[in-house]
Amino acid sequence: MADITVTAAQVGIVYPNAIVYDFVASAAVTAGQAVYQTSAGKVAPADANAAGKQQFRGIALKAAGAGEPVSVLKEGHCYGFGVSALNADALLYLSDTEGALADGAGTMTVIAGRVFALPDGTKIAYISADWLRAWS
């Protein structure tokens, strides 16, 4: 399993039909980090090997400090992820590294999305957070 690199300055939605929700951060997050929702309804970096933090809810679209607002991509195509070396349609997983995605499953198998190829061949991340699933 290798973590997917993120270029925070390039993180952004590709198509306008993306599903994005606004939250308040409970801890510092950076653009492109995978987040989970705390019991207080705020978001913090997710982690596939930390109890409770495996509940992937999406990708932070901007940096935010604790107590600041942050938009989270629940579902949609997203720039900024270093997925060009991966095959189109490859699965993306929540990593054991806090806030990261990976090309293989972490301690807990939490699927976060897939690699998507645009018509020009550029590969991006398609994010799909399953809010009805509880990983344990």
Tab-separated table of N, CA and C in Angstrom:
chain	number	residue	atom	x	y	z
A	1	MET	N	0.852	-1.177	0.000
A	1	MET	CA	0.000	0.000	0.000
A	1	MET	C	0.893	1.234	0.000
A	2	ALA	N	0.605	2.155	-0.910
A	2	ALA	CA	1.331	3.423	-0.963
A	2	ALA	C	0.330	4.568	-0.870
A	3	ASP	N	0.683	5.574	-0.077
A	3	ASP	CA	-0.179	6.747	0.029
A	3	ASP	C	-0.170	7.523	-1.282
A	4	ILE	N	-1.303	8.139	-1.591
A	4	ILE	CA	-1.458	8.968	-2.776
A	4	ILE	C	-1.003	10.385	-2.416
A	5	THR	N	-0.130	10.953	-3.225
A	5	THR	CA	0.306	12.326	-2.970
A	5	THR	C	-0.820	13.296	-3.316
A	6	VAL	N	-0.820	14.418	-2.616
A	6	VAL	CA	-1.818	15.457	-2.854
A	6	VAL	C	-1.087	16.781	-3.035
A	7	THR	N	-1.477	17.520	-4.045
A	7	THR	CA	-0.995	18.889	-4.218
A	7	THR	C	-2.135	19.783	-3.766
A	8	ALA	N	-2.053	20.259	-2.529
A	8	ALA	CA	-3.158	20.980	-1.895
A	8	ALA	C	-3.630	22.174	-2.725
A	9	ALA	N	-2.713	22.870	-3.360
A	9	ALA	CA	-3.080	24.049	-4.150
A	9	ALA	C	-3.901	23.692	-5.386
A	10	GLN	N	-3.884	22.423	-5.799
A	10	GLN	CA	-4.625	22.002	-6.985
A	10	GLN	C	-5.929	21.277	-6.650
A	11	VAL	N	-6.202	21.046	-5.385
A	11	VAL	CA	-7.408	20.320	-4.998
A	11	VAL	C	-8.642	21.152	-5.351
A	12	GLY	N	-9.537	20.548	-6.103
A	12	GLY	CA	-10.774	21.225	-6.470
A	12	GLY	C	-11.677	20.294	-7.252
A	13	ILE	N	-12.953	20.627	-7.267
A	13	ILE	CA	-13.915	19.790	-7.980
A	13	ILE	C	-13.800	20.024	-9.483
A	14	VAL	N	-14.102	18.985	-10.246
A	14	VAL	CA	-13.985	19.036	-11.698
A	14	VAL	C	-15.320	19.395	-12.343
A	15	TYR	N	-16.385	18.754	-11.934
A	15	TYR	CA	-17.699	18.965	-12.535
A	15	TYR	C	-18.641	19.608	-11.524
A	16	PRO	N	-19.560	20.473	-11.987
A	16	PRO	CA	-20.430	21.205	-11.060
A	16	PRO	C	-21.471	20.355	-10.334
A	17	ASN	N	-21.656	19.099	-10.725
A	17	ASN	CA	-22.658	18.265	-10.054
A	17	ASN	C	-22.097	17.545	-8.829
A	18	ALA	N	-20.908	17.921	-8.367
A	18	ALA	CA	-20.310	17.316	-7.166
A	18	ALA	C	-21.208	17.580	-5.957
A	19	ILE	N	-21.148	16.668	-4.996
A	19	ILE	CA	-21.905	16.834	-3.751
A	19	ILE	C	-20.933	17.310	-2.680
A	20	VAL	N	-21.143	18.550	-2.217
A	20	VAL	CA	-20.250	19.198	-1.261
A	20	VAL	C	-21.069	19.692	-0.081
A	21	TYR	N	-20.552	19.456	1.126
A	21	TYR	CA	-21.204	19.931	2.350
A	21	TYR	C	-20.230	20.787	3.142
A	22	ASP	N	-20.789	21.746	3.873
A	22	ASP	CA	-19.970	22.600	4.727
A	22	ASP	C	-20.019	22.097	6.163
A	23	PHE	N	-18.846	22.055	6.791
A	23	PHE	CA	-18.685	21.622	8.179
A	23	PHE	C	-17.822	22.633	8.915
A	24	VAL	N	-17.601	22.372	10.172
A	24	VAL	CA	-16.606	23.089	10.979
A	24	VAL	C	-15.543	22.064	11.343
A	25	ALA	N	-14.296	22.454	11.231
A	25	ALA	CA	-13.192	21.544	11.559
A	25	ALA	C	-13.007	21.478	13.074
A	26	SER	N	-12.791	20.277	13.595
A	26	SER	CA	-12.494	20.128	15.023
A	26	SER	C	-10.990	20.093	15.258
A	27	ALA	N	-10.240	19.915	14.178
A	27	ALA	CA	-8.775	19.909	14.207
A	27	ALA	C	-8.322	20.494	12.874
A	28	ALA	N	-7.082	20.880	12.780
A	28	ALA	CA	-6.568	21.427	11.527
A	28	ALA	C	-6.658	20.389	10.411
A	29	VAL	N	-7.122	20.824	9.243
A	29	VAL	CA	-7.169	19.974	8.060
A	29	VAL	C	-6.565	20.759	6.899
A	30	THR	N	-6.024	20.038	5.934
A	30	THR	CA	-5.506	20.679	4.736
A	30	THR	C	-6.323	20.217	3.533
A	31	ALA	N	-6.269	20.981	2.467
A	31	ALA	CA	-6.983	20.612	1.249
A	31	ALA	C	-6.503	19.259	0.765
A	32	GLY	N	-7.440	18.383	0.459
A	32	GLY	CA	-7.119	17.046	-0.021
A	32	GLY	C	-7.086	15.982	1.048
A	33	GLN	N	-7.226	16.367	2.308
A	33	GLN	CA	-7.221	15.346	3.359
A	33	GLN	C	-8.574	14.658	3.465
A	34	ALA	N	-8.530	13.348	3.694
A	34	ALA	CA	-9.726	12.571	3.987
A	34	ALA	C	-10.171	12.922	5.405
A	35	VAL	N	-11.485	13.083	5.596
A	35	VAL	CA	-11.986	13.470	6.914
A	35	VAL	C	-13.087	12.519	7.377
A	36	TYR	N	-13.286	12.500	8.691
A	36	TYR	CA	-14.410	11.775	9.300
A	36	TYR	C	-15.199	12.789	10.113
A	37	GLN	N	-16.414	12.441	10.492
A	37	GLN	CA	-17.246	13.333	11.291
A	37	GLN	C	-17.196	12.900	12.749
A	38	THR	N	-16.896	13.840	13.624
A	38	THR	CA	-16.833	13.558	15.058
A	38	THR	C	-18.244	13.482	15.645
A	39	SER	N	-18.350	13.028	16.865
A	39	SER	CA	-19.654	12.937	17.522
A	39	SER	C	-20.260	14.313	17.760
A	40	ALA	N	-19.444	15.363	17.681
A	40	ALA	CA	-19.929	16.738	17.832
A	40	ALA	C	-20.375	17.323	16.489
A	41	GLY	N	-20.266	16.518	15.393
A	41	GLY	CA	-20.702	16.980	14.086
A	41	GLY	C	-19.658	17.756	13.310
A	42	LYS	N	-18.449	17.810	13.820
A	42	LYS	CA	-17.362	18.502	13.135
A	42	LYS	C	-16.521	17.478	12.382
A	43	VAL	N	-15.549	17.942	11.588
A	43	VAL	CA	-14.701	17.013	10.852
A	43	VAL	C	-13.242	17.144	11.273
A	44	ALA	N	-12.523	16.027	11.113
A	44	ALA	CA	-11.097	15.950	11.434
A	44	ALA	C	-10.483	14.908	10.502
A	45	PRO	N	-9.150	14.878	10.376
A	45	PRO	CA	-8.518	13.901	9.488
A	45	PRO	C	-8.872	12.458	9.846
A	46	ALA	N	-9.249	11.691	8.822
A	46	ALA	CA	-9.620	10.286	8.987
A	46	ALA	C	-8.373	9.410	8.987
A	47	ASP	N	-8.520	8.180	9.488
A	47	ASP	CA	-7.378	7.271	9.631
A	47	ASP	C	-7.912	5.837	9.656
A	48	ALA	N	-7.430	4.981	8.754
A	48	ALA	CA	-7.938	3.608	8.648
A	48	ALA	C	-7.522	2.704	9.799
A	49	ASN	N	-6.616	3.146	10.657
A	49	ASN	CA	-6.210	2.279	11.771
A	49	ASN	C	-6.439	2.919	13.132
A	50	ALA	N	-7.341	3.882	13.209
A	50	ALA	CA	-7.645	4.519	14.494
A	50	ALA	C	-9.143	4.396	14.764
A	51	ALA	N	-9.494	3.801	15.877
A	51	ALA	CA	-10.900	3.573	16.220
A	51	ALA	C	-11.706	4.859	16.113
A	52	GLY	N	-12.830	4.768	15.405
A	52	GLY	CA	-13.715	5.912	15.218
A	52	GLY	C	-13.325	6.805	14.057
A	53	LYS	N	-12.048	6.902	13.757
A	53	LYS	CA	-11.584	7.781	12.681
A	53	LYS	C	-11.683	7.125	11.305
A	54	GLN	N	-12.134	5.853	11.248
A	54	GLN	CA	-12.258	5.155	9.970
A	54	GLN	C	-13.541	5.546	9.231
A	55	GLN	N	-14.385	6.324	9.844
A	55	GLN	CA	-15.683	6.667	9.262
A	55	GLN	C	-15.521	7.768	8.213
A	56	PHE	N	-14.939	7.418	7.075
A	56	PHE	CA	-14.650	8.352	5.988
A	56	PHE	C	-15.906	9.068	5.510
A	57	ARG	N	-15.860	10.397	5.501
A	57	ARG	CA	-17.018	11.189	5.076
A	57	ARG	C	-16.738	12.080	3.879
A	58	GLY	N	-15.466	12.166	3.456
A	58	GLY	CA	-15.169	12.946	2.265
A	58	GLY	C	-13.786	13.552	2.300
A	59	ILE	N	-13.554	14.480	1.366
A	59	ILE	CA	-12.264	15.134	1.188
A	59	ILE	C	-12.415	16.625	1.460
A	60	ALA	N	-11.553	17.176	2.311
A	60	ALA	CA	-11.548	18.621	2.573
A	60	ALA	C	-11.122	19.343	1.299
A	61	LEU	N	-11.872	20.354	0.917
A	61	LEU	CA	-11.559	21.091	-0.302
A	61	LEU	C	-10.694	22.321	-0.050
A	62	LYS	N	-10.457	22.633	1.217
A	62	LYS	CA	-9.571	23.753	1.549
A	62	LYS	C	-8.988	23.512	2.931
A	63	ALA	N	-7.977	24.266	3.254
A	63	ALA	CA	-7.379	24.174	4.585
A	63	ALA	C	-8.256	24.906	5.594
A	64	ALA	N	-8.265	24.405	6.817
A	64	ALA	CA	-9.021	25.055	7.890
A	64	ALA	C	-8.387	24.691	9.223
A	65	GLY	N	-8.392	25.634	10.130
A	65	GLY	CA	-7.940	25.370	11.486
A	65	GLY	C	-9.109	24.925	12.341
A	66	ALA	N	-8.821	24.454	13.533
A	66	ALA	CA	-9.885	24.039	14.449
A	66	ALA	C	-10.853	25.194	14.650
A	67	GLY	N	-12.145	24.899	14.516
A	67	GLY	CA	-13.179	25.900	14.694
A	67	GLY	C	-13.510	26.691	13.436
A	68	GLU	N	-12.805	26.443	12.354
A	68	GLU	CA	-13.050	27.162	11.103
A	68	GLU	C	-13.919	26.339	10.161
A	69	PRO	N	-14.641	27.019	9.264
A	69	PRO	CA	-15.469	26.292	8.301
A	69	PRO	C	-14.620	25.607	7.236
A	70	VAL	N	-15.098	24.459	6.743
A	70	VAL	CA	-14.413	23.729	5.680
A	70	VAL	C	-15.453	23.019	4.821
A	71	SER	N	-15.289	23.115	3.504
A	71	SER	CA	-16.155	22.400	2.572
A	71	SER	C	-15.589	21.015	2.360
A	72	VAL	N	-16.474	20.016	2.326
A	72	VAL	CA	-16.067	18.618	2.189
A	72	VAL	C	-16.769	18.007	0.978
A	73	LEU	N	-15.964	17.426	0.087
A	73	LEU	CA	-16.483	16.727	-1.083
A	73	LEU	C	-16.931	15.331	-0.664
A	74	LYS	N	-18.237	15.088	-0.713
A	74	LYS	CA	-18.778	13.759	-0.406
A	74	LYS	C	-18.703	12.871	-1.636
A	75	GLU	N	-19.066	13.435	-2.777
A	75	GLU	CA	-19.057	12.647	-4.006
A	75	GLU	C	-18.790	13.542	-5.205
A	76	GLY	N	-17.835	13.108	-6.016
A	76	GLY	CA	-17.535	13.837	-7.239
A	76	GLY	C	-16.094	13.668	-7.660
A	77	HIS	N	-15.781	14.226	-8.805
A	77	HIS	CA	-14.452	14.153	-9.399
A	77	HIS	C	-13.591	15.279	-8.842
A	78	CYS	N	-12.321	14.963	-8.538
A	78	CYS	CA	-11.482	15.926	-7.830
A	78	CYS	C	-10.059	15.957	-8.388
A	79	TYR	N	-9.583	17.159	-8.674
A	79	TYR	CA	-8.187	17.375	-9.055
A	79	TYR	C	-7.301	17.365	-7.806
A	80	GLY	N	-5.996	17.249	-8.034
A	80	GLY	CA	-5.022	17.425	-6.965
A	80	GLY	C	-4.383	16.155	-6.439
A	81	PHE	N	-4.866	15.002	-6.846
A	81	PHE	CA	-4.330	13.732	-6.354
A	81	PHE	C	-3.372	13.132	-7.381
A	82	GLY	N	-2.243	12.623	-6.917
A	82	GLY	CA	-1.226	12.032	-7.784
A	82	GLY	C	-1.556	10.606	-8.163
A	83	VAL	N	-2.498	10.452	-9.070
A	83	VAL	CA	-2.963	9.117	-9.453
A	83	VAL	C	-2.580	8.754	-10.893
A	84	SER	N	-1.737	9.538	-11.529
A	84	SER	CA	-1.416	9.318	-12.944
A	84	SER	C	-0.762	7.959	-13.208
A	85	ALA	N	-0.039	7.404	-12.239
A	85	ALA	CA	0.631	6.110	-12.430
A	85	ALA	C	-0.302	4.928	-12.193
A	86	LEU	N	-1.490	5.172	-11.671
A	86	LEU	CA	-2.449	4.097	-11.387
A	86	LEU	C	-3.328	3.832	-12.603
A	87	ASN	N	-3.856	2.643	-12.679
A	87	ASN	CA	-4.783	2.305	-13.759
A	87	ASN	C	-6.102	3.039	-13.568
A	88	ALA	N	-6.714	3.433	-14.671
A	88	ALA	CA	-8.058	3.987	-14.605
A	88	ALA	C	-8.964	2.947	-13.958
A	89	ASP	N	-9.878	3.383	-13.138
A	89	ASP	CA	-10.857	2.567	-12.425
A	89	ASP	C	-10.278	1.831	-11.210
A	90	ALA	N	-8.987	2.046	-10.913
A	90	ALA	CA	-8.400	1.441	-9.706
A	90	ALA	C	-9.073	2.031	-8.466
A	91	LEU	N	-9.238	1.208	-7.450
A	91	LEU	CA	-9.832	1.678	-6.202
A	91	LEU	C	-8.856	2.554	-5.424
A	92	LEU	N	-9.408	3.517	-4.698
A	92	LEU	CA	-8.658	4.344	-3.758
A	92	LEU	C	-9.207	4.062	-2.371
A	93	TYR	N	-8.322	3.960	-1.392
A	93	TYR	CA	-8.698	3.566	-0.035
A	93	TYR	C	-8.277	4.613	0.979
A	94	LEU	N	-8.938	4.605	2.128
A	94	LEU	CA	-8.471	5.381	3.266
A	94	LEU	C	-7.186	4.736	3.770
A	95	SER	N	-6.190	5.545	4.052
A	95	SER	CA	-4.876	5.060	4.463
A	95	SER	C	-4.753	4.953	5.982
A	96	ASP	N	-3.718	4.236	6.423
A	96	ASP	CA	-3.349	4.220	7.837
A	96	ASP	C	-2.635	5.519	8.219
A	97	THR	N	-2.278	6.326	7.240
A	97	THR	CA	-1.692	7.644	7.491
A	97	THR	C	-2.829	8.640	7.645
A	98	GLU	N	-2.863	9.343	8.753
A	98	GLU	CA	-3.960	10.268	9.036
A	98	GLU	C	-4.195	11.239	7.886
A	99	GLY	N	-5.442	11.273	7.393
A	99	GLY	CA	-5.845	12.208	6.360
A	99	GLY	C	-5.523	11.795	4.940
A	100	ALA	N	-4.838	10.674	4.744
A	100	ALA	CA	-4.378	10.285	3.406
A	100	ALA	C	-5.261	9.220	2.766
A	101	LEU	N	-5.170	9.162	1.433
A	101	LEU	CA	-5.731	8.065	0.656
A	101	LEU	C	-4.565	7.198	0.196
A	102	ALA	N	-4.856	5.967	-0.183
A	102	ALA	CA	-3.806	5.047	-0.608
A	102	ALA	C	-4.300	4.196	-1.769
A	103	ASP	N	-3.345	3.512	-2.410
A	103	ASP	CA	-3.691	2.631	-3.525
A	103	ASP	C	-4.000	1.208	-3.073
A	104	GLY	N	-3.965	0.957	-1.788
A	104	GLY	CA	-4.306	-0.331	-1.207
A	104	GLY	C	-4.984	-0.117	0.133
A	105	ALA	N	-5.640	-1.148	0.614
A	105	ALA	CA	-6.379	-1.038	1.876
A	105	ALA	C	-5.450	-0.852	3.062
A	106	GLY	N	-5.903	-0.070	4.020
A	106	GLY	CA	-5.197	0.100	5.286
A	106	GLY	C	-5.609	-0.998	6.249
A	107	THR	N	-5.403	-0.774	7.540
A	107	THR	CA	-5.775	-1.751	8.552
A	107	THR	C	-7.242	-2.145	8.407
A	108	MET	N	-8.084	-1.167	8.171
A	108	MET	CA	-9.486	-1.427	7.876
A	108	MET	C	-9.708	-1.073	6.415
A	109	THR	N	-10.407	-1.909	5.675
A	109	THR	CA	-10.656	-1.659	4.259
A	109	THR	C	-11.802	-0.665	4.111
A	110	VAL	N	-11.447	0.590	3.816
A	110	VAL	CA	-12.425	1.659	3.625
A	110	VAL	C	-12.210	2.216	2.215
A	111	ILE	N	-13.113	1.886	1.316
A	111	ILE	CA	-13.008	2.381	-0.054
A	111	ILE	C	-13.472	3.833	-0.097
A	112	ALA	N	-12.623	4.693	-0.681
A	112	ALA	CA	-12.912	6.129	-0.736
A	112	ALA	C	-13.277	6.604	-2.136
A	113	GLY	N	-12.930	5.827	-3.153
A	113	GLY	CA	-13.227	6.248	-4.515
A	113	GLY	C	-12.495	5.404	-5.536
A	114	ARG	N	-12.318	5.977	-6.721
A	114	ARG	CA	-11.654	5.299	-7.832
A	114	ARG	C	-10.852	6.308	-8.635
A	115	VAL	N	-9.928	5.781	-9.432
A	115	VAL	CA	-9.202	6.607	-10.387
A	115	VAL	C	-10.101	6.775	-11.608
A	116	PHE	N	-10.218	8.010	-12.082
A	116	PHE	CA	-11.073	8.321	-13.219
A	116	PHE	C	-10.221	8.971	-14.301
A	117	ALA	N	-10.388	8.535	-15.548
A	117	ALA	CA	-9.651	9.120	-16.666
A	117	ALA	C	-10.547	10.090	-17.428
A	118	LEU	N	-10.099	11.334	-17.521
A	118	LEU	CA	-10.812	12.336	-18.311
A	118	LEU	C	-10.634	12.018	-19.800
A	119	PRO	N	-11.447	12.596	-20.680
A	119	PRO	CA	-11.328	12.315	-22.116
A	119	PRO	C	-9.931	12.564	-22.696
A	120	ASP	N	-9.178	13.504	-22.114
A	120	ASP	CA	-7.823	13.779	-22.624
A	120	ASP	C	-6.775	12.830	-22.034
A	121	GLY	N	-7.205	11.884	-21.191
A	121	GLY	CA	-6.296	10.912	-20.599
A	121	GLY	C	-5.778	11.286	-19.220
A	122	THR	N	-6.022	12.516	-18.783
A	122	THR	CA	-5.614	12.937	-17.441
A	122	THR	C	-6.370	12.112	-16.407
A	123	LYS	N	-5.650	11.604	-15.417
A	123	LYS	CA	-6.294	10.809	-14.368
A	123	LYS	C	-6.502	11.659	-13.124
A	124	ILE	N	-7.679	11.540	-12.568
A	124	ILE	CA	-8.065	12.273	-11.365
A	124	ILE	C	-8.712	11.295	-10.391
A	125	ALA	N	-9.064	11.783	-9.220
A	125	ALA	CA	-9.759	10.955	-8.234
A	125	ALA	C	-11.264	11.184	-8.324
A	126	TYR	N	-12.000	10.098	-8.300
A	126	TYR	CA	-13.447	10.173	-8.124
A	126	TYR	C	-13.700	9.740	-6.689
A	127	ILE	N	-14.265	10.631	-5.894
A	127	ILE	CA	-14.498	10.377	-4.466
A	127	ILE	C	-15.959	9.990	-4.265
A	128	SER	N	-16.191	8.967	-3.455
A	128	SER	CA	-17.548	8.553	-3.122
A	128	SER	C	-17.570	8.048	-1.680
A	129	ALA	N	-17.974	8.922	-0.778
A	129	ALA	CA	-18.038	8.576	0.643
A	129	ALA	C	-19.388	7.931	0.957
A	130	ASP	N	-19.353	6.747	1.514
A	130	ASP	CA	-20.558	5.999	1.850
A	130	ASP	C	-20.991	6.383	3.278
A	131	TRP	N	-21.902	7.339	3.377
A	131	TRP	CA	-22.315	7.844	4.684
A	131	TRP	C	-23.209	6.878	5.446
A	132	LEU	N	-23.732	5.865	4.800
A	132	LEU	CA	-24.596	4.914	5.492
A	132	LEU	C	-23.837	3.753	6.093
A	133	ARG	N	-22.583	3.626	5.747
A	133	ARG	CA	-21.768	2.510	6.221
A	133	ARG	C	-21.052	2.880	7.512
A	134	ALA	N	-21.009	1.958	8.449
A	134	ALA	CA	-20.260	2.145	9.697
A	134	ALA	C	-19.163	1.097	9.729
A	135	TRP	N	-17.914	1.543	9.621
A	135	TRP	CA	-16.769	0.623	9.641
A	135	TRP	C	-16.369	0.343	11.084
A	136	SER	N	-16.144	-0.930	11.391
A	136	SER	CA	-15.721	-1.280	12.746
A	136	SER	C	-14.814	-2.499	12.710
